[in-house]
Short mmCIF file of C-alpha atoms in Angstrom, two decimals:
data_model
loop_
_atom_site.label_atom_id
_atom_site.label_comp_id
_atom_site.label_asym_id
_atom_site.label_seq_id
_atom_site.Cartn_x
_atom_site.Cartn_y
_atom_site.Cartn_z
CA UNK A 2 221.42 89.04 59.10
CA UNK A 3 221.61 89.50 55.75
CA UNK A 4 219.57 91.86 54.35
CA UNK A 5 218.60 90.33 50.80
CA UNK A 6 219.08 87.35 49.15
CA UNK A 7 220.14 85.59 45.84
CA UNK A 8 217.79 83.57 45.35
CA UNK A 9 217.17 82.60 42.34
CA UNK A 10 214.09 84.60 39.41
CA UNK A 11 212.61 83.20 36.72
CA UNK A 12 212.03 86.82 35.04
CA UNK A 13 214.17 90.03 35.24
CA UNK A 14 212.58 91.56 38.46
CA UNK A 15 211.27 95.20 36.26
CA UNK A 16 212.15 97.34 38.78
CA UNK A 17 214.33 96.60 42.38
CA UNK A 18 211.32 97.72 44.39
CA UNK A 19 209.13 95.62 44.46
CA UNK A 20 206.02 97.27 46.52
CA UNK A 21 205.83 100.29 45.94
CA UNK A 22 204.25 103.16 47.63
CA UNK A 23 203.37 106.90 46.30
CA UNK A 24 201.60 109.29 47.77
CA UNK A 25 199.17 107.10 49.28
CA UNK A 26 196.34 108.79 50.71
CA UNK A 27 192.90 106.77 51.76
CA UNK A 28 189.44 107.94 53.28
CA UNK A 29 186.58 105.60 54.22
CA UNK A 30 184.08 108.31 53.43
CA UNK A 31 184.81 111.16 55.39
CA UNK A 32 187.10 109.49 57.82
CA UNK A 33 190.81 109.76 56.75
CA UNK A 34 193.02 107.22 57.74
CA UNK A 35 195.70 107.37 55.59
CA UNK A 36 197.63 110.21 54.62
CA UNK A 37 200.94 110.59 51.75
CA UNK A 38 202.47 108.28 52.46
CA UNK A 39 205.58 106.75 51.17
CA UNK A 40 206.98 103.23 51.27
CA UNK A 41 208.90 101.30 49.63
CA UNK A 42 210.65 97.45 49.48
CA UNK A 43 212.44 95.41 47.37
CA UNK A 44 212.49 92.18 45.82
CA UNK A 45 213.64 89.68 48.61
CA UNK A 46 213.47 92.26 52.07
CA UNK A 47 211.63 91.78 54.80
CA UNK A 48 209.66 94.58 55.92
CA UNK A 49 207.99 95.49 58.80
CA UNK A 50 204.71 98.07 58.95
CA UNK A 51 204.54 99.56 63.33
CA UNK A 52 201.75 101.82 64.80
CA UNK A 53 199.64 101.61 67.30
CA UNK A 54 196.16 99.46 66.85
CA UNK A 55 193.97 101.25 64.62
CA UNK A 56 196.55 103.38 63.19
CA UNK A 57 195.46 101.99 59.67
CA UNK A 58 198.50 99.66 59.23
CA UNK A 59 195.63 96.72 57.85
CA UNK A 60 193.98 99.42 55.44
CA UNK A 61 197.03 99.44 54.02
CA UNK A 62 197.56 96.22 54.00
CA UNK A 63 194.24 96.01 52.18
CA UNK A 64 195.76 99.01 49.51
CA UNK A 65 198.42 96.39 49.06
CA UNK A 66 196.43 93.86 47.85
CA UNK A 67 193.90 95.68 46.32
CA UNK A 68 191.22 95.12 48.46
CA UNK A 69 190.34 99.15 48.67
CA UNK A 70 191.14 101.63 46.19
CA UNK A 71 193.16 104.92 47.42
CA UNK A 72 191.62 108.16 47.50
CA UNK A 73 194.55 109.05 45.94
CA UNK A 74 198.05 108.27 44.94
CA UNK A 75 199.43 104.75 43.87
CA UNK A 76 200.68 101.79 45.23
CA UNK A 77 202.78 99.64 42.09
CA UNK A 78 203.05 96.02 42.56
CA UNK A 79 206.34 94.45 40.53
CA UNK A 80 205.45 97.50 38.20
CA UNK A 81 201.50 97.17 38.13
CA UNK A 82 199.62 100.33 39.87
CA UNK A 83 197.43 97.98 42.16
CA UNK A 84 194.73 100.52 42.43
CA UNK A 85 194.16 101.11 38.44
CA UNK A 86 193.90 97.44 37.84
CA UNK A 87 190.31 95.80 36.06
CA UNK A 88 188.79 92.29 38.32
CA UNK A 89 190.68 89.51 34.93
CA UNK A 90 194.12 91.57 36.10
CA UNK A 91 194.27 92.19 40.08
CA UNK A 92 193.08 88.89 40.43
CA UNK A 93 196.39 87.14 38.13
CA UNK A 94 198.62 89.39 40.65
CA UNK A 95 197.00 87.83 43.64
CA UNK A 96 197.87 84.81 42.29
CA UNK A 97 201.63 85.90 42.98
CA UNK A 98 200.74 86.97 46.01
CA UNK A 99 199.95 84.93 49.63
CA UNK A 100 199.09 87.02 52.72
CA UNK A 101 198.75 85.91 56.12
CA UNK A 102 195.70 86.76 57.88
CA UNK A 103 195.27 87.64 61.32
CA UNK A 104 194.36 84.36 63.41
CA UNK A 105 195.14 82.89 60.56
CA UNK A 106 191.63 82.77 57.59
CA UNK A 107 191.65 78.30 57.26
CA UNK A 108 188.66 77.47 55.73
CA UNK A 109 187.26 75.07 58.64
CA UNK A 110 185.54 72.38 56.87
CA UNK A 111 188.41 71.72 55.10
CA UNK A 112 191.66 69.48 56.42
CA UNK A 113 194.62 70.88 57.32
CA UNK A 114 195.82 69.46 54.24
CA UNK A 115 192.90 70.58 51.74
CA UNK A 116 193.91 74.11 52.96
CA UNK A 117 197.30 74.17 51.62
CA UNK A 118 195.82 72.52 48.91
CA UNK A 119 193.54 74.28 48.16
CA UNK A 120 194.88 77.55 45.73
CA UNK A 121 196.90 74.60 43.91
CA UNK A 122 193.48 73.44 43.23
CA UNK A 123 191.78 75.87 42.20
CA UNK A 124 194.37 77.62 40.22
CA UNK A 125 195.84 74.42 38.73
CA UNK A 126 195.28 71.21 36.82
CA UNK A 127 198.31 69.60 38.03
CA UNK A 128 197.62 65.70 38.52
CA UNK A 129 196.59 64.78 42.77
CA UNK A 130 199.95 63.22 43.40
CA UNK A 131 201.80 66.18 42.58
CA UNK A 132 199.31 68.49 44.50
CA UNK A 133 200.42 65.72 47.73
CA UNK A 134 204.02 66.49 47.27
CA UNK A 135 204.56 69.74 46.65
CA UNK A 136 201.53 70.48 50.07
CA UNK A 137 203.44 68.26 52.10
CA UNK A 138 206.39 69.84 50.75
CA UNK A 139 204.76 73.63 51.94
CA UNK A 140 204.05 71.48 55.55
CA UNK A 141 207.47 70.37 55.92
CA UNK A 142 208.93 73.71 55.72
CA UNK A 143 206.32 74.94 58.84
CA UNK A 144 207.00 71.97 60.78
CA UNK A 145 203.90 71.10 60.62
CA UNK A 146 203.43 67.50 58.44
CA UNK A 147 202.78 65.54 60.79
CA UNK A 148 199.01 67.65 61.42
CA UNK A 149 198.08 67.53 57.96
CA UNK A 150 194.87 65.15 58.51
CA UNK A 151 193.65 67.41 61.73
CA UNK A 152 190.62 70.03 61.28
CA UNK A 153 191.35 73.84 61.97
CA UNK A 154 188.74 73.31 65.19
CA UNK A 155 191.89 70.96 67.10
CA UNK A 156 194.90 73.25 65.80
CA UNK A 157 196.05 74.92 68.06
CA UNK A 158 196.50 79.23 67.72
CA UNK A 159 200.09 79.20 66.94
CA UNK A 160 199.86 76.27 64.56
CA UNK A 161 196.09 78.05 62.61
CA UNK A 162 199.23 80.23 61.98
CA UNK A 163 201.59 78.15 60.70
CA UNK A 164 199.64 76.51 58.42
CA UNK A 165 197.72 79.56 56.94
CA UNK A 166 201.71 80.14 56.30
CA UNK A 167 201.91 77.37 54.49
CA UNK A 168 198.66 78.14 52.37
CA UNK A 169 199.68 82.00 51.32
CA UNK A 170 203.52 80.50 49.83
CA UNK A 171 201.12 77.09 48.12
CA UNK A 172 201.93 78.83 44.56
CA UNK A 173 204.97 80.21 45.15
CA UNK A 174 204.66 83.65 45.29
CA UNK A 175 206.63 86.89 44.86
CA UNK A 176 205.04 88.30 47.83
CA UNK A 177 203.77 87.80 51.59
CA UNK A 178 202.23 89.70 53.25
CA UNK A 179 201.53 89.14 57.28
CA UNK A 180 198.61 91.17 59.06
CA UNK A 181 199.94 90.77 63.28
CA UNK A 182 201.42 87.36 62.77
CA UNK A 183 202.43 87.31 66.02
CA UNK A 184 199.55 88.47 67.75
CA UNK A 185 198.06 86.33 71.05
CA UNK A 186 200.92 83.99 70.42
CA UNK A 187 203.01 82.32 73.70
CA UNK A 188 206.82 83.15 73.90
CA UNK A 189 207.76 79.72 72.43
CA UNK A 190 205.33 80.09 69.13
CA UNK A 191 205.99 83.08 68.48
CA UNK A 192 209.41 83.12 68.37
CA UNK A 193 209.38 79.76 65.60
CA UNK A 194 206.68 82.55 63.93
CA UNK A 195 209.81 85.43 63.67
CA UNK A 196 212.12 82.70 62.38
CA UNK A 197 209.84 81.22 60.44
CA UNK A 198 209.31 85.11 58.46
CA UNK A 199 212.95 85.37 58.39
CA UNK A 200 213.63 81.59 56.95
CA UNK A 201 210.97 82.02 54.75
CA UNK A 202 211.41 85.59 52.67
CA UNK A 203 215.41 83.99 52.60
CA UNK A 204 214.97 80.55 51.23
CA UNK A 205 212.41 80.84 49.02
CA UNK A 206 213.38 84.88 47.90
CA UNK A 207 210.48 85.97 49.32
CA UNK A 208 209.84 90.10 49.64
CA UNK A 209 208.14 89.89 52.99
CA UNK A 210 205.40 92.65 53.80
CA UNK A 211 205.04 92.43 58.33
CA UNK A 212 202.10 93.94 59.76
CA UNK A 213 202.70 94.44 63.40
CA UNK A 214 202.72 96.10 66.24
CA UNK A 215 204.87 93.68 68.20
CA UNK A 216 208.83 95.64 69.06
CA UNK A 217 210.75 93.33 70.21
CA UNK A 218 210.16 90.08 67.95
CA UNK A 219 210.31 92.10 64.41
CA UNK A 220 213.18 94.16 65.13
CA UNK A 221 214.96 91.22 65.81
CA UNK A 222 214.21 89.74 62.46
CA UNK A 223 213.19 92.58 59.34
CA UNK A 224 215.67 94.59 57.35
CA UNK A 225 213.37 97.90 57.25
CA UNK A 226 210.55 99.66 59.52
CA UNK A 227 208.48 101.80 58.83
CA UNK A 228 206.45 103.79 61.82
CA UNK A 229 202.52 105.10 61.45
CA UNK A 230 200.57 106.68 63.56
CA UNK A 231 197.72 108.45 63.19
CA UNK A 232 197.95 107.36 59.17
CA UNK A 233 201.04 109.44 58.35
CA UNK A 234 204.74 107.58 58.38
CA UNK A 235 206.64 109.40 61.31
CA UNK A 236 208.98 106.60 60.75
CA UNK A 237 211.65 105.02 59.58
CA UNK A 238 214.49 103.41 59.14
CA UNK A 239 216.99 100.43 59.79
CA UNK A 240 216.12 98.28 63.60
CA UNK A 241 218.64 99.75 64.93
CA UNK A 242 218.36 102.56 63.66
CA UNK A 243 214.81 102.26 65.22
CA UNK A 244 216.46 101.72 68.92
CA UNK A 245 219.48 104.21 69.03
CA UNK A 246 215.97 106.25 67.67
CA UNK A 247 215.12 109.36 70.19
CA UNK A 248 211.67 110.24 68.63
CA UNK A 249 209.58 110.78 71.23
CA UNK A 250 207.10 108.70 69.66
CA UNK A 251 209.17 105.71 68.80
CA UNK A 252 210.42 105.79 72.13
CA UNK A 253 207.14 105.02 73.01
CA UNK A 254 206.81 103.64 71.91
CA UNK A 255 209.85 101.34 71.29
CA UNK A 256 210.24 101.57 75.26
CA UNK A 257 206.15 100.30 75.94
CA UNK A 258 206.11 103.49 78.69
CA UNK A 259 202.06 104.27 79.33
CA UNK A 260 201.68 107.75 78.48
CA UNK A 261 204.14 110.40 75.81
CA UNK A 262 202.52 111.41 72.38
CA UNK A 263 199.66 108.84 72.71
CA UNK A 264 197.80 109.33 75.66
CA UNK A 265 196.67 106.97 77.91
CA UNK A 266 193.13 108.89 78.08
CA UNK A 267 190.89 108.58 74.98
CA UNK A 268 189.58 112.31 73.77
CA UNK A 269 186.90 113.29 76.78
CA UNK A 270 185.67 116.24 78.27
CA UNK A 271 187.17 117.78 81.33
CA UNK A 272 186.50 114.53 84.04
CA UNK A 273 185.36 116.94 86.88
CA UNK A 274 182.69 118.17 84.36
CA UNK A 275 181.51 114.59 83.64
CA UNK A 276 181.06 113.35 87.07
CA UNK A 277 178.52 116.60 87.77
CA UNK A 278 180.95 118.96 89.81
CA UNK A 279 182.31 120.70 86.55
CA UNK A 280 179.04 123.53 87.60
CA UNK A 281 179.45 123.39 91.27
CA UNK B 15 155.17 119.11 68.44
CA UNK B 16 155.92 119.73 64.51
CA UNK B 17 159.42 118.76 65.04
CA UNK B 18 158.46 115.78 66.71
CA UNK B 19 156.69 114.47 64.14
CA UNK B 20 159.30 115.32 61.25
CA UNK B 21 161.69 112.78 63.32
CA UNK B 22 158.72 109.96 63.43
CA UNK B 23 158.45 111.12 59.03
CA UNK B 24 162.09 110.66 58.93
CA UNK B 25 163.19 107.66 61.14
CA UNK B 26 160.36 106.06 58.19
CA UNK B 27 161.83 107.41 55.35
CA UNK B 28 164.95 106.23 56.16
CA UNK B 29 163.56 103.07 56.48
CA UNK B 30 161.81 103.12 53.23
CA UNK B 31 164.94 104.02 51.70
CA UNK B 32 167.37 101.44 53.06
CA UNK B 33 164.35 98.50 52.48
CA UNK B 34 164.85 99.71 48.99
CA UNK B 35 168.25 99.64 49.24
CA UNK B 36 169.35 96.22 50.42
CA UNK B 37 165.89 94.76 47.67
CA UNK B 38 168.37 96.45 45.22
CA UNK B 39 171.59 94.96 46.53
CA UNK B 40 170.29 91.22 47.29
CA UNK B 41 168.81 91.35 43.38
CA UNK B 42 172.51 92.53 42.06
CA UNK B 43 173.74 90.40 44.27
CA UNK B 44 170.77 87.30 42.76
CA UNK B 45 172.21 88.75 38.83
CA UNK B 46 176.51 88.21 40.03
CA UNK B 47 175.52 84.29 41.42
CA UNK B 48 173.82 83.88 38.80
CA UNK B 49 177.00 85.36 36.07
CA UNK B 50 178.83 83.33 38.50
CA UNK B 51 177.82 79.63 38.01
CA UNK B 52 180.09 79.00 35.20
CA UNK B 53 182.20 77.52 38.07
CA UNK B 54 179.26 75.53 38.97
CA UNK B 55 177.99 73.59 36.54
CA UNK B 56 182.49 72.89 34.92
CA UNK B 57 183.26 71.52 38.74
CA UNK B 58 180.24 69.47 39.97
CA UNK B 59 181.46 68.09 42.37
CA UNK B 60 181.17 71.75 44.64
CA UNK B 61 177.12 71.54 44.09
CA UNK B 62 176.77 68.18 44.72
CA UNK B 63 178.17 68.93 48.01
CA UNK B 64 176.41 71.17 48.85
CA UNK B 65 172.80 69.17 48.34
CA UNK B 66 174.05 67.18 50.28
CA UNK B 67 174.20 69.61 52.76
CA UNK B 68 171.19 71.07 52.83
CA UNK B 69 169.11 68.90 50.83
CA UNK B 70 170.27 65.73 52.09
CA UNK B 71 170.94 66.84 55.67
CA UNK B 72 167.23 68.02 55.80
CA UNK B 73 166.02 65.27 55.03
CA UNK B 74 165.14 64.01 58.91
CA UNK B 75 162.52 66.97 59.03
CA UNK B 76 161.20 67.09 55.80
CA UNK B 77 160.03 63.23 55.80
CA UNK B 78 158.79 63.07 59.73
CA UNK B 79 157.03 66.83 58.65
CA UNK B 80 154.88 64.81 55.66
CA UNK B 81 154.35 62.07 57.15
CA UNK B 82 152.45 63.91 60.46
CA UNK B 83 151.22 66.74 58.02
CA UNK B 84 149.64 64.16 56.03
CA UNK B 85 148.14 62.78 58.14
CA UNK B 86 146.09 65.51 59.90
CA UNK B 87 145.22 65.48 56.42
CA UNK B 88 143.99 62.22 56.06
CA UNK B 89 141.16 63.06 59.55
CA UNK B 90 140.18 66.22 58.68
CA UNK B 91 139.35 64.91 54.88
CA UNK B 92 137.32 62.50 56.23
CA UNK B 93 135.62 64.04 58.25
CA UNK B 94 134.64 66.98 56.37
CA UNK B 95 134.44 64.41 53.28
CA UNK B 96 131.94 61.68 55.46
CA UNK B 97 129.61 64.67 56.19
CA UNK B 98 128.55 65.06 52.28
CA UNK B 99 129.13 61.11 52.18
CA UNK B 100 131.69 61.47 50.08
CA UNK B 101 135.32 59.65 51.39
CA UNK B 102 136.53 57.97 48.47
CA UNK B 103 137.94 61.22 47.75
CA UNK B 104 139.60 61.37 50.29
CA UNK B 105 143.05 60.26 47.88
CA UNK B 106 142.57 63.15 45.58
CA UNK B 107 141.67 65.67 48.73
CA UNK B 108 145.32 64.36 50.27
CA UNK B 109 147.36 64.28 46.87
CA UNK B 110 146.32 67.64 45.60
CA UNK B 111 146.36 69.26 48.85
CA UNK B 112 149.87 68.26 49.04
CA UNK B 113 151.46 68.50 45.81
CA UNK B 114 150.13 71.14 44.90
CA UNK B 115 150.53 73.40 48.01
CA UNK B 116 151.49 72.25 50.96
CA UNK B 117 154.62 70.22 50.25
CA UNK B 118 156.63 72.87 47.90
CA UNK B 119 155.16 75.64 50.77
CA UNK B 120 155.42 73.65 53.56
CA UNK B 121 158.26 71.99 52.98
CA UNK B 122 160.48 75.46 51.52
CA UNK B 123 159.20 76.58 55.17
CA UNK B 124 160.86 73.60 56.85
CA UNK B 125 163.74 74.76 54.84
CA UNK B 126 164.37 77.82 55.17
CA UNK B 127 164.81 76.82 59.22
CA UNK B 128 167.17 74.11 59.23
CA UNK B 129 169.24 75.01 55.24
CA UNK B 130 167.94 78.53 55.10
CA UNK B 131 169.52 79.90 58.32
CA UNK B 132 172.46 77.68 58.82
CA UNK B 133 173.30 78.98 55.54
CA UNK B 134 173.72 82.21 56.44
CA UNK B 135 174.92 81.81 59.57
CA UNK B 136 177.97 79.85 57.74
CA UNK B 137 178.67 82.71 54.92
CA UNK B 138 178.39 85.30 58.12
CA UNK B 139 180.81 83.83 60.10
CA UNK B 140 183.31 82.69 56.99
CA UNK B 141 183.13 86.77 56.84
CA UNK B 142 183.61 87.28 60.27
CA UNK B 143 187.16 84.95 60.68
CA UNK B 144 188.02 86.47 57.98
CA UNK B 145 187.74 84.07 55.44
CA UNK B 146 185.74 85.55 52.17
CA UNK B 147 188.39 88.10 52.74
CA UNK B 148 191.45 85.06 51.95
CA UNK B 149 189.31 83.85 49.26
CA UNK B 150 189.86 87.17 47.14
CA UNK B 151 193.40 87.29 48.21
CA UNK B 152 193.88 83.55 46.71
CA UNK B 153 192.69 84.97 43.88
CA UNK B 154 189.25 82.69 44.61
CA UNK B 155 185.79 84.51 44.09
CA UNK B 156 184.18 83.79 47.02
CA UNK B 157 180.38 84.73 44.71
CA UNK B 158 181.97 82.38 42.62
CA UNK B 159 183.52 79.75 43.98
CA UNK B 160 181.03 80.23 48.59
CA UNK B 161 178.04 81.09 46.54
CA UNK B 162 176.99 80.09 43.58
CA UNK B 163 178.09 76.48 44.82
CA UNK B 164 174.51 76.91 47.14
CA UNK B 165 172.91 78.61 45.47
CA UNK B 166 172.65 75.84 43.00
CA UNK B 167 171.86 72.78 45.34
CA UNK B 168 169.13 74.62 47.12
CA UNK B 169 167.83 75.05 44.27
CA UNK B 170 168.58 71.72 42.31
CA UNK B 171 167.35 69.57 46.39
CA UNK B 172 164.08 72.20 46.83
CA UNK B 173 161.64 70.74 44.66
CA UNK B 174 163.47 66.86 45.61
CA UNK B 175 162.55 67.64 49.18
CA UNK B 176 159.11 69.37 48.41
CA UNK B 177 158.32 66.05 46.49
CA UNK B 178 159.10 63.56 49.83
CA UNK B 179 157.47 65.41 51.77
CA UNK B 180 154.31 65.14 49.15
CA UNK B 181 155.27 61.21 49.04
CA UNK B 182 155.22 61.11 52.84
CA UNK B 183 152.39 63.15 53.15
CA UNK B 184 150.19 61.26 51.17
CA UNK B 185 150.93 57.60 52.93
CA UNK B 186 150.43 59.43 56.21
CA UNK B 187 146.75 59.72 54.38
CA UNK B 188 146.75 56.23 53.65
CA UNK B 189 148.06 54.95 56.55
CA UNK B 190 144.82 56.87 58.53
CA UNK B 191 142.07 56.83 55.60
CA UNK B 192 142.58 53.53 54.47
CA UNK B 193 144.94 51.56 57.22
CA UNK B 194 143.36 53.34 60.62
CA UNK B 195 139.40 54.22 59.66
CA UNK B 196 139.00 52.01 57.03
CA UNK B 197 138.29 54.34 53.30
CA UNK B 198 138.12 51.65 50.86
CA UNK B 199 141.52 51.16 49.68
CA UNK B 200 140.68 50.77 45.66
CA UNK B 201 139.21 54.18 45.75
CA UNK B 202 141.61 55.87 47.15
CA UNK B 203 143.92 55.01 45.85
CA UNK B 204 142.13 55.34 41.55
CA UNK B 205 140.32 57.83 42.18
CA UNK B 206 144.07 60.07 43.04
CA UNK B 207 144.84 58.50 39.90
CA UNK B 208 142.27 59.31 37.78
CA UNK B 209 142.51 63.00 38.90
CA UNK B 210 145.83 64.20 39.69
CA UNK B 211 146.86 65.10 36.08
CA UNK B 212 150.82 65.23 35.56
CA UNK B 213 150.95 69.50 34.33
CA UNK B 214 148.48 70.86 35.88
CA UNK B 215 149.14 69.34 39.29
CA UNK B 216 152.99 67.63 39.87
CA UNK B 217 155.07 70.17 37.18
CA UNK B 218 153.23 72.81 38.27
CA UNK B 219 154.29 72.12 42.56
CA UNK B 220 157.94 71.19 41.57
CA UNK B 221 158.14 74.21 39.47
CA UNK B 222 157.10 75.87 42.49
CA UNK B 223 159.21 74.38 44.58
CA UNK B 224 162.04 75.48 42.41
CA UNK B 225 161.32 78.82 43.01
CA UNK B 226 160.84 79.01 46.50
CA UNK B 227 164.74 76.54 46.77
CA UNK B 228 166.29 79.87 44.65
CA UNK B 229 163.94 82.29 47.02
CA UNK B 230 165.67 81.10 50.36
CA UNK B 231 168.86 80.55 49.31
CA UNK B 232 169.52 84.07 48.04
CA UNK B 233 167.55 85.27 50.74
CA UNK B 234 169.92 83.27 52.81
CA UNK B 235 172.60 83.69 51.43
CA UNK B 236 172.54 87.92 50.61
CA UNK B 237 172.31 87.99 54.07
CA UNK B 238 175.13 85.81 55.56
CA UNK B 239 177.70 88.01 52.75
CA UNK B 240 176.35 91.05 53.76
CA UNK B 241 176.16 90.36 57.84
CA UNK B 242 177.81 93.24 60.39
CA UNK B 243 181.29 90.82 61.29
CA UNK B 244 179.94 90.94 64.91
CA UNK B 245 178.43 88.37 66.66
CA UNK B 246 175.26 90.27 67.40
CA UNK B 247 174.78 90.31 63.51
CA UNK B 248 175.35 87.33 62.02
CA UNK B 249 172.56 86.18 64.78
CA UNK B 250 170.81 88.58 63.82
CA UNK B 251 171.45 88.35 59.86
CA UNK B 252 169.68 84.40 60.78
CA UNK B 253 166.84 85.38 62.33
CA UNK B 254 166.25 88.33 59.26
CA UNK B 255 166.39 84.95 56.84
CA UNK B 256 163.50 82.68 58.26
CA UNK B 257 161.24 85.73 58.30
CA UNK B 258 162.01 87.14 54.94
CA UNK B 259 161.82 84.04 53.51
CA UNK B 260 158.98 83.02 55.12
CA UNK B 261 157.01 86.16 54.29
CA UNK B 262 158.79 85.14 50.30
CA UNK B 263 157.42 82.00 50.38
CA UNK B 264 153.89 83.07 51.22
CA UNK B 265 154.10 85.61 48.52
CA UNK B 266 155.80 83.85 46.32
CA UNK B 267 153.18 81.46 46.17
CA UNK B 268 150.04 83.61 45.82
CA UNK B 269 151.85 84.67 42.88
CA UNK B 270 152.66 81.19 41.66
CA UNK B 271 148.80 80.16 41.93
CA UNK B 272 147.51 83.15 40.82
CA UNK B 273 149.38 81.81 37.40
CA UNK B 274 149.19 78.62 37.83
CA UNK B 275 145.49 77.47 38.01
CA UNK B 276 144.13 80.48 36.58
CA UNK B 277 141.50 78.42 34.78
CA UNK B 278 142.53 73.97 36.08
CA UNK B 279 139.77 73.57 38.23
#
């Protein structure tokens, strides 16, 4: 599987790394969520950020999108430090980013067509015929041209996510972030979603960041993996390196073992004591 | 004992501070809405869509309620006026009560429960399903795109709804007073025409209802925007919208009335 693409880029790149995260820490009030994160995603690469639920993956994505500001450290996207941009500059940068939310986050009062056309209408003055052609192209790329007149409530979970993907790439972004793209999908939709993410990354010359806990599906498609546990990066490498890793956490995660460094039990007082036998 | 009292005082204090915070945040939200209203005027179809969903869809409840309120006014007014032998003044009584007070206030209360609660639930669910986040990530400001059009939709619809409420009410008063009871038709209309002043009564009523429209939509939108993204959070926010906006309508009605009709009588 190709690691990078030879897609033609309109502008000479500022650096080969589209996303660079340096010594990033983030805390909500007094709860430290991420600590000392260092991470890079090269242009054209498909990078996965993995970890168990609640480890700070989604927070990391929000930091890259500028919805949260780092407590310490820097997030650099296309040469710009996201946390230090003013409102206008941040919105200019976001026009070149796409984001796929966990359940699609389609606008429920608009048809599939209008959802995909949304950004084109908001940010461009293109004539209606051109918007129509662009929307149909994007919908065709995700295989849902025939569903253009449906409302989001009429779509299955997998279809909704593909429409959201078409919407995310409507303005041909340089970076697309996927928040749990595989969660809650049946095995067929799962395979389709995985192939689609890989294919779009290659054909459109995108850089993709996938936040996921679906190990098997993502190891099949990604170029590089970062493992996060309790707010720190515990392992990183190519899918093969991850599969062969003998780090206890990675081993537990990749092979889905119940107990290991990540305990089955949430921290609690001793069982006997809580049931009232402790003082006997 | 002393600790118990202190705990109660602390809880009360926390609630007061919380309320003041929310009031401040809602005010900031209101000014942000005004600041980002430019998009609405450049793209009027966004506002027209909201006038449809807040205004046109509230028409039935407003028209039917207006008719019944007017009919009750006709009955009650006739009962009282005939004691003094001045039934012909029924037209004045019905028209002035509706145009000055009942039209704006009752229409606004209905608007708060019909359109305000819907707005809160819609925005709250948009937030819960990450649609608001998606807008931000698509570099579209949610205040400009989602909140401001709804605000102006409410401010524009409310006076129109109140006017229709009053018109239906007057028709209801006419049905009961003139058609049913038999008050003189000429006196009913001519006395009304002579006594109702365009600036003092009708215009003030319109101003009132525009203010109510603004108050209700700001509360509804803020509650939705601020709601925790859970089923319970959205349902609480919807309830709060109806309760707070009803109280706010009545309080603002007193303030506006005291300024508007100071020397009118």
